[in-house]
mmCIF file of C-alpha atoms and ligand atoms in Angstrom:
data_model
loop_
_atom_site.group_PDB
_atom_site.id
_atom_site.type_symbol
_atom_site.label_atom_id
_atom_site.label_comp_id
_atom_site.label_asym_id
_atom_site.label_seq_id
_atom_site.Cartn_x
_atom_site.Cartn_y
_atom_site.Cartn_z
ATOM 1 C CA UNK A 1 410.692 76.476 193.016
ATOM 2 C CA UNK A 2 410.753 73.388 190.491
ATOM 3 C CA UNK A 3 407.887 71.822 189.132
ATOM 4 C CA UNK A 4 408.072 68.679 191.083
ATOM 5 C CA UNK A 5 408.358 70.901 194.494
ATOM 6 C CA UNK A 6 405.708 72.486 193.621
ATOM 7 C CA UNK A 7 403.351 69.421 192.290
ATOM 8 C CA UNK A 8 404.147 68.340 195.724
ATOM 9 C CA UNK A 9 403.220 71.648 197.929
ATOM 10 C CA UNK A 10 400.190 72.402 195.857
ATOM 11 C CA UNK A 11 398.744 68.752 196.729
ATOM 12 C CA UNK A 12 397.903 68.685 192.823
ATOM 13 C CA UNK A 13 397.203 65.776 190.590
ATOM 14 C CA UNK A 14 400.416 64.809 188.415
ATOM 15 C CA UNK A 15 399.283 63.723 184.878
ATOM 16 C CA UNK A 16 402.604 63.023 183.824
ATOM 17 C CA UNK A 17 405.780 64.119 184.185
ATOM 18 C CA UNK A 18 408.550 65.830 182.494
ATOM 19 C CA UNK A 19 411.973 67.423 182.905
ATOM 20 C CA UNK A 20 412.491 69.104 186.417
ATOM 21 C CA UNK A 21 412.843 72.964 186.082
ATOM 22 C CA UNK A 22 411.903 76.299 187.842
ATOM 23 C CA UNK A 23 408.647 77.576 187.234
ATOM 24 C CA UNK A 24 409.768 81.017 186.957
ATOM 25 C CA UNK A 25 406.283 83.063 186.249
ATOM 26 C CA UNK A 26 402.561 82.346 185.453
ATOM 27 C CA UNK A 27 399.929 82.711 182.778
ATOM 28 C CA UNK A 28 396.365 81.756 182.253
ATOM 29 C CA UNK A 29 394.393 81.712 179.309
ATOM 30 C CA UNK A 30 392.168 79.401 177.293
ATOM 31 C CA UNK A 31 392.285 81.143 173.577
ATOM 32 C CA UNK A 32 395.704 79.481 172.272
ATOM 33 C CA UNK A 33 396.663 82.635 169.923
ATOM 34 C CA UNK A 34 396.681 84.561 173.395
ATOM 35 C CA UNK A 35 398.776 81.906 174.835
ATOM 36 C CA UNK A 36 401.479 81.635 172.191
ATOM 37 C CA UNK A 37 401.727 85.527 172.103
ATOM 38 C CA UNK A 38 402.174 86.349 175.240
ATOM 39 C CA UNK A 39 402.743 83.442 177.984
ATOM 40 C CA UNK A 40 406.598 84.316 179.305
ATOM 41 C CA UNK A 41 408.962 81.230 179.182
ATOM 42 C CA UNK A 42 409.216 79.336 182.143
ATOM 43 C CA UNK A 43 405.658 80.138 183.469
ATOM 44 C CA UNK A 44 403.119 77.943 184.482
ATOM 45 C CA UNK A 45 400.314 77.680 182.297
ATOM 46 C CA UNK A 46 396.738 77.586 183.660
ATOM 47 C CA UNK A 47 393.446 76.523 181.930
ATOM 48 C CA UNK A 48 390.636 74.918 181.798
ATOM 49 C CA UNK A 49 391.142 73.407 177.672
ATOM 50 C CA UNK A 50 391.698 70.172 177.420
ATOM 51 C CA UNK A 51 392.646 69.083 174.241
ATOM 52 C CA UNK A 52 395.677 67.725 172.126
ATOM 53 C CA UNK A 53 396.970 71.335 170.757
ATOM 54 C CA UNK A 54 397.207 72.571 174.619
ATOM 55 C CA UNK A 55 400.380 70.120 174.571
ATOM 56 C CA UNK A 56 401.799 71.747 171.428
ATOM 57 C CA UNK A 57 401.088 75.367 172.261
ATOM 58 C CA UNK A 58 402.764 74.492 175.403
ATOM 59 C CA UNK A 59 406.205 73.018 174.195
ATOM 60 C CA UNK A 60 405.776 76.022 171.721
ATOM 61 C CA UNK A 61 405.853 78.304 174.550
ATOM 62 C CA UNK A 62 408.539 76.491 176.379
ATOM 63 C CA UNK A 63 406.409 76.793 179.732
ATOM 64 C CA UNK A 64 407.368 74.842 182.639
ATOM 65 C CA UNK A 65 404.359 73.280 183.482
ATOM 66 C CA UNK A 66 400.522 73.321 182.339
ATOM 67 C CA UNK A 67 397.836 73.462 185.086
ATOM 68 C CA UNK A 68 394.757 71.772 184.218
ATOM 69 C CA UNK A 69 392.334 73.664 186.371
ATOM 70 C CA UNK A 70 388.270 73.090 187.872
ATOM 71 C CA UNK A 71 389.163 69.131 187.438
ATOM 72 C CA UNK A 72 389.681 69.451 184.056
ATOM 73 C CA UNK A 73 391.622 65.894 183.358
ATOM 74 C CA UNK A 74 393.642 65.328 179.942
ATOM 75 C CA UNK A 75 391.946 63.386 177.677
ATOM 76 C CA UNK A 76 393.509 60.505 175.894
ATOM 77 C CA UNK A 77 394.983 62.180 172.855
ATOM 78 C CA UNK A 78 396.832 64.999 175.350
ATOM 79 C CA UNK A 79 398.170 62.477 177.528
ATOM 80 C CA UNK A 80 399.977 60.498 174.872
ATOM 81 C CA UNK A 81 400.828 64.021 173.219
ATOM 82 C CA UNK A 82 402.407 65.518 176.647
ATOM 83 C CA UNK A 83 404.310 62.101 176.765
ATOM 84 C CA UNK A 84 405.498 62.011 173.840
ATOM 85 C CA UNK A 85 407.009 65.937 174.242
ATOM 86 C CA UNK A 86 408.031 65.227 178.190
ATOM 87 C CA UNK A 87 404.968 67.835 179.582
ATOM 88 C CA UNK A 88 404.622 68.397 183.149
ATOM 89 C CA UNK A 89 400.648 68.123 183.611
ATOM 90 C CA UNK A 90 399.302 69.265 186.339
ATOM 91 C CA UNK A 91 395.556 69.038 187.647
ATOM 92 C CA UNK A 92 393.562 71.220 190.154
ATOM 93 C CA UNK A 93 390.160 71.074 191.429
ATOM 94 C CA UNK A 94 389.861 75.061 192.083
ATOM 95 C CA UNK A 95 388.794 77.396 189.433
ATOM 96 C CA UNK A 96 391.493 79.260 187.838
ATOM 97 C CA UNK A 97 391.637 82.187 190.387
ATOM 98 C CA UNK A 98 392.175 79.717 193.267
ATOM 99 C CA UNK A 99 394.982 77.573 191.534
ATOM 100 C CA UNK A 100 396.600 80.953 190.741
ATOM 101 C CA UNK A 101 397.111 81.990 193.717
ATOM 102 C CA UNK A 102 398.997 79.016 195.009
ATOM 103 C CA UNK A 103 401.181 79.395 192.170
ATOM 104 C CA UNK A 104 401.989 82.978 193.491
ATOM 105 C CA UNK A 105 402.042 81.651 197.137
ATOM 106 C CA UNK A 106 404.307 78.541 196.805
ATOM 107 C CA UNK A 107 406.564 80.003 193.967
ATOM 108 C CA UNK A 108 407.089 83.360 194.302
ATOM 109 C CA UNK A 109 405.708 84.494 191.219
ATOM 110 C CA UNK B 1 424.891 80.746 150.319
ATOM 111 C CA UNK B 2 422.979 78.035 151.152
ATOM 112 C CA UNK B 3 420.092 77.209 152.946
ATOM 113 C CA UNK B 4 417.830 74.815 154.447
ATOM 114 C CA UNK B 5 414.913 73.752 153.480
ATOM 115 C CA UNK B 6 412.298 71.904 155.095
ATOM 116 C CA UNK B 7 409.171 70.643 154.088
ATOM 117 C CA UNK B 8 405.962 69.665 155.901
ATOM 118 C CA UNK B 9 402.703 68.019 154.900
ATOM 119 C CA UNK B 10 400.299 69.779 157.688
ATOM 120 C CA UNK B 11 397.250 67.475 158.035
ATOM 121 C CA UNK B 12 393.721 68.782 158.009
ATOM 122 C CA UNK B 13 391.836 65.880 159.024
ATOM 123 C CA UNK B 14 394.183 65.895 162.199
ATOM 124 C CA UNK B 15 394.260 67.788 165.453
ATOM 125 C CA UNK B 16 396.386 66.363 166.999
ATOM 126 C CA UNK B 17 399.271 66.485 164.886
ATOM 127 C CA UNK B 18 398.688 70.559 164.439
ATOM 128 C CA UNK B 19 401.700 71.952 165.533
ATOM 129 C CA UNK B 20 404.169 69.978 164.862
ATOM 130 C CA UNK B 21 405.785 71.150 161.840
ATOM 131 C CA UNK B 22 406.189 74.461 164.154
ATOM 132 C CA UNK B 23 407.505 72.331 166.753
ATOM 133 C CA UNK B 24 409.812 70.761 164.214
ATOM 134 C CA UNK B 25 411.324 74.084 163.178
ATOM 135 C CA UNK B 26 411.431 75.794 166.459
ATOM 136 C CA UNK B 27 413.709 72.962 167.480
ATOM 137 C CA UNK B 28 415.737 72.959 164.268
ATOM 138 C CA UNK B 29 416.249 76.566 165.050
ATOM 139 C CA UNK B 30 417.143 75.836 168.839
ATOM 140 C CA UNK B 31 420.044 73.173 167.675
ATOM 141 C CA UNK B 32 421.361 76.036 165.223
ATOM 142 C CA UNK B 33 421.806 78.095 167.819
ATOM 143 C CA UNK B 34 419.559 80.741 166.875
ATOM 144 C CA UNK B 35 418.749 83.334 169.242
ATOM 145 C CA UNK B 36 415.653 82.215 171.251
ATOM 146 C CA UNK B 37 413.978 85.554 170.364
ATOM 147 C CA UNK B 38 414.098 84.774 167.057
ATOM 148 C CA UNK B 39 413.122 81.475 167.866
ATOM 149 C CA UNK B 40 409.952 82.601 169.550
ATOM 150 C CA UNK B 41 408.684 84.848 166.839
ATOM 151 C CA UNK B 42 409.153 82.392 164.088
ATOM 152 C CA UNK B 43 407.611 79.623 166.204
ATOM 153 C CA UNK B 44 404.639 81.906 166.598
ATOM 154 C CA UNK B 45 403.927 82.955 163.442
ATOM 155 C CA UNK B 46 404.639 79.901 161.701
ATOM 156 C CA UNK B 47 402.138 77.876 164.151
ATOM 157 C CA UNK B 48 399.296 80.391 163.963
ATOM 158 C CA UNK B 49 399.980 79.979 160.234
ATOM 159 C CA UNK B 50 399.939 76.414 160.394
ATOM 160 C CA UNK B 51 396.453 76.331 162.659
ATOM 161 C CA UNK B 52 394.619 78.652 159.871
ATOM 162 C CA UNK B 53 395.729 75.861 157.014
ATOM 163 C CA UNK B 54 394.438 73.035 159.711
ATOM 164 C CA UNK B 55 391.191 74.723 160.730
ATOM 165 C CA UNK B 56 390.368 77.380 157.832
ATOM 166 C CA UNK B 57 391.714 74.629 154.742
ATOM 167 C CA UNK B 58 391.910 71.202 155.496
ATOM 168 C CA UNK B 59 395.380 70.957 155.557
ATOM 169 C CA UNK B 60 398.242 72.617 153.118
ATOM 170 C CA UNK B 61 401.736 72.750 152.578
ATOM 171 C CA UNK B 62 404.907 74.270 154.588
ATOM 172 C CA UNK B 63 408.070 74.886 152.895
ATOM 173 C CA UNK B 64 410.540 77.010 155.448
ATOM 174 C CA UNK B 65 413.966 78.061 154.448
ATOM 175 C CA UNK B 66 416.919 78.603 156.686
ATOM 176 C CA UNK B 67 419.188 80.954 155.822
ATOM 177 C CA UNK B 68 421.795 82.235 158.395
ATOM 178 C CA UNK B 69 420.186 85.651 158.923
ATOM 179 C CA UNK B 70 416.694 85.102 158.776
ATOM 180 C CA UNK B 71 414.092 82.372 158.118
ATOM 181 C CA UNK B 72 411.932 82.669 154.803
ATOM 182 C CA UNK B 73 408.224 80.269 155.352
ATOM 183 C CA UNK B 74 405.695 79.342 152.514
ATOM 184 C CA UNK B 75 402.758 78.461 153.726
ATOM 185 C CA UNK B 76 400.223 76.723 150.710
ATOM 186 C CA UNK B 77 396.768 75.395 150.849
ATOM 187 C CA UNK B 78 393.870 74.317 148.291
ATOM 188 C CA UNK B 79 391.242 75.564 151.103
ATOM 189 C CA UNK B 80 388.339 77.893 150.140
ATOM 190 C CA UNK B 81 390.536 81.026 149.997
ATOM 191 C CA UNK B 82 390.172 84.029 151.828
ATOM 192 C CA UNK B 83 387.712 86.940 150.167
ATOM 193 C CA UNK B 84 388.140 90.070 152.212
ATOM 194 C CA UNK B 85 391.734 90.022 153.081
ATOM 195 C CA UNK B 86 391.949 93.153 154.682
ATOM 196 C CA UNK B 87 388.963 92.092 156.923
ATOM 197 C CA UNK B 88 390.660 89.141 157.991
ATOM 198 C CA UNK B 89 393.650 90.709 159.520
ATOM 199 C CA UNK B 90 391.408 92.913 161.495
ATOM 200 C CA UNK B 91 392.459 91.707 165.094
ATOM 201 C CA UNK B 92 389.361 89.781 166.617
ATOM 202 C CA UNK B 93 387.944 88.853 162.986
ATOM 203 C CA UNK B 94 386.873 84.957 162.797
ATOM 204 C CA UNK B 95 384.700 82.997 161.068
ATOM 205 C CA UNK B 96 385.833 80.113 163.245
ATOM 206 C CA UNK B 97 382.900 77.781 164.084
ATOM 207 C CA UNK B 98 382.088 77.404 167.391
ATOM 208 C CA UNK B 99 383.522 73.773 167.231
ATOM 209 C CA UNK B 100 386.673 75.138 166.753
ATOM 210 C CA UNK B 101 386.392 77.867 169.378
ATOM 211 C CA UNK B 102 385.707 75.402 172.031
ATOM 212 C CA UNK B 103 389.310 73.863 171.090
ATOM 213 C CA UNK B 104 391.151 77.093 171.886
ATOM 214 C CA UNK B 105 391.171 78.508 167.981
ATOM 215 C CA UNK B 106 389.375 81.045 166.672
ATOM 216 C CA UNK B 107 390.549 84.263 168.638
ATOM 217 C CA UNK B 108 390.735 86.407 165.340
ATOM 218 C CA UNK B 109 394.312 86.779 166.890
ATOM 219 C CA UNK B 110 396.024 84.228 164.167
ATOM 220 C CA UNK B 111 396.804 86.566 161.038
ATOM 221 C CA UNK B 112 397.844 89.954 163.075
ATOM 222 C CA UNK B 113 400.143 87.843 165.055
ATOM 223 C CA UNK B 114 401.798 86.497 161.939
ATOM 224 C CA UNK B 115 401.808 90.018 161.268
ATOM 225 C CA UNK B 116 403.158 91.152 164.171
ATOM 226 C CA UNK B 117 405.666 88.592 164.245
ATOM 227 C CA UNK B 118 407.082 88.666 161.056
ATOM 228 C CA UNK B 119 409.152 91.137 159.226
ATOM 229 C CA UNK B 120 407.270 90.678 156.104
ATOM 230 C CA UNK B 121 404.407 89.206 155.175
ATOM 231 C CA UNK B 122 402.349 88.164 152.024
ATOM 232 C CA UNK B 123 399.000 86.762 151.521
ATOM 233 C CA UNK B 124 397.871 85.603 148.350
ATOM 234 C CA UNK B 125 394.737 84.297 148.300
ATOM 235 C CA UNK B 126 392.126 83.563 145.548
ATOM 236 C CA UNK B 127 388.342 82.409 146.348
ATOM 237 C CA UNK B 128 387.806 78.566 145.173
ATOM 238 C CA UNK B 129 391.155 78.085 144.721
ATOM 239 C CA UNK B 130 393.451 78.653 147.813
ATOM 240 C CA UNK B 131 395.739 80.971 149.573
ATOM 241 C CA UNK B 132 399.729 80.784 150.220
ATOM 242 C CA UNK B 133 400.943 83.080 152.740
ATOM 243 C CA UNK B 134 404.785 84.012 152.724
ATOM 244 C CA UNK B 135 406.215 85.175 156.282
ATOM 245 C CA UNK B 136 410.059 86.575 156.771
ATOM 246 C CA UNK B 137 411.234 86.497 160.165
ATOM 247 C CA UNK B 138 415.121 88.226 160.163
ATOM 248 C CA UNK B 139 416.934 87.082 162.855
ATOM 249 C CA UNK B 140 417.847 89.982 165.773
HETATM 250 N N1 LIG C 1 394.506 79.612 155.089
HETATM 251 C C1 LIG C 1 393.289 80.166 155.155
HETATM 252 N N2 LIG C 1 392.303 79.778 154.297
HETATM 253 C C2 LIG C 1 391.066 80.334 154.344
HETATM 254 N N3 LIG C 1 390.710 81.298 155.210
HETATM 255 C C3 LIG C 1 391.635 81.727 156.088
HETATM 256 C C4 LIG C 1 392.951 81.198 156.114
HETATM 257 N N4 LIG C 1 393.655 81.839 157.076
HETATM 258 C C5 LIG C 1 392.801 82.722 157.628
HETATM 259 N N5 LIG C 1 391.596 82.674 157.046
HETATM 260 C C6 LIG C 1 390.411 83.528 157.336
HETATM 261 O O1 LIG C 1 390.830 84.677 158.061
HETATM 262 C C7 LIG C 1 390.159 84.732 159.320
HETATM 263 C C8 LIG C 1 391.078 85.331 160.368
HETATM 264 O O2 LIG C 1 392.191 84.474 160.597
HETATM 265 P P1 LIG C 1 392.945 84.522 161.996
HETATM 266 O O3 LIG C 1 393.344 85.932 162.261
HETATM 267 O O4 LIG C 1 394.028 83.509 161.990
HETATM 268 O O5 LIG C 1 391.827 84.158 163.042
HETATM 269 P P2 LIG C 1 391.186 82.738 163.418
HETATM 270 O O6 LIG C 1 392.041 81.671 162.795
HETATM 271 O O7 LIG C 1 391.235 82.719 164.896
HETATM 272 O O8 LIG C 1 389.803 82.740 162.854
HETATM 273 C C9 LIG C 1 389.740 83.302 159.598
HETATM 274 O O9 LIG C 1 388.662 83.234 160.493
HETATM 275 C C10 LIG C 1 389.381 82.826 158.204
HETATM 276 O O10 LIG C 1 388.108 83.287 157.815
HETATM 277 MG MG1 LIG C 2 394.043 81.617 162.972
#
């Protein structure tokens, strides 16, 4: 499923937008060494940071989309950041565990 | 034959512009045509290197070189230096304040993924004075 399917399904908030793509698998962490090691390409990336660096780590990791999760909203340094690099930023109110499992549900994951 | 060379100022005073000298060669590296394995593990051990210089020593210096089987990455700060070297590659070791943990940093994971995704690595580090780490990613 793309990103912008999925934004829709999952009755997320949109932050902002990027390039459509799949979302082809999933990872969630906070600690950004974990993320850069070992988040597959493509996934969707749920946390509960919010901060400027989650927008580099995630163009570094080439994920599809970042899931801001437990109605954790980008400040303003992220937005402008995830702007300027095209990030799809997604928000949920569920914790981590809930938003997860939507991501399995509506893409196949 | 020759290479490129690119050279970064990484700010210390700056979060939010951590990163992107990583960012900056990982797409270099994309336009080249460089196999995105090679891409990945470069990206990730030049940005974990890049983080320590932002969070550990306000800021440094990164020179990478681009050759056309492997990537060569200097990595030069003034910052406090690093005393117990062998101690600080011990996966989980931080002395990270918890400042800096709440942004996401300071997993002790930084160093042994350089480490791990590098093909050679040197740290050279003096207390007071500063540390420059040198990181060789060959490409696959
Ligand atoms: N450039 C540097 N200058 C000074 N100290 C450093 C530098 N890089 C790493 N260190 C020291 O080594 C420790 C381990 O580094 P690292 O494995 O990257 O973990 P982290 O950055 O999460 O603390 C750091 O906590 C710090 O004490
Ligand atoms: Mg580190």
């Amino acid at each position: 499923m793309t990103v912008s399917e999925f934004a829709e399904k999952s009755g997320f908030a949109v932050f902002c937008r990027g390039e459509d793509r799949a979302v082809e698998s999933g990872y969630c962490g906070d600690f950004l060494s974990n993320i850069i090691s070992r988040a597959p390409d493509s996934c969707c990336w749920l946390t509960v940071m919010n901060n400027v660096n989650v927008a580099a780590v995630a163009t570094l990791i080439d994920c599809a989309c970042i899931v801001l999760c437990e109605g954790t909203e980008p400040d303003e340094a992220f937005y402008k950041k995830a702007q300027e690099l095209k990030l799809w930023v997604l928000g949920a109110n569920e914790n981590v565990f809930e938003a997860c499992k939507k991501v399995v549900k509506l893409c196949n994951v | 034959m020759q290479c490129i060379r690119l050279e970064y100022d990484v700010d210390g005073e700056n979060f939010s512009s951590a990163g992107n000298a990583s960012e900056s060669v990982k797409r270099t590296l994309k336009q080249m045509g460089v196999a995105p394995g090679s891409v990945r593990r470069v990206a990730i051990a030049m940005y974990e290197g890049e983080i320590n210089m932002v969070i550990h020593a306000h800021g440094g210096k990164a020179v990478v070189e681009i050759y056309p089987e492997r990537v060569d990455i200097y990595l030069k700060d003034s910052g406090p230096g690093i005393e117990n070297i062998e101690l600080a590659m011990k996966a989980g070791y931080s002395t990270a304040t918890e400042s800096i943990r709440s942004l996401g940093f300071g997993a002790g994971m930084g160093l042994p993924n350089m480490k791990k995704y590098s093909d050679e690595m040197r740290i050279d580090s003096t207390v007071g004075v500063g540390t420059t780490v040198f990181l060789r990613v060959n490409f696959e």
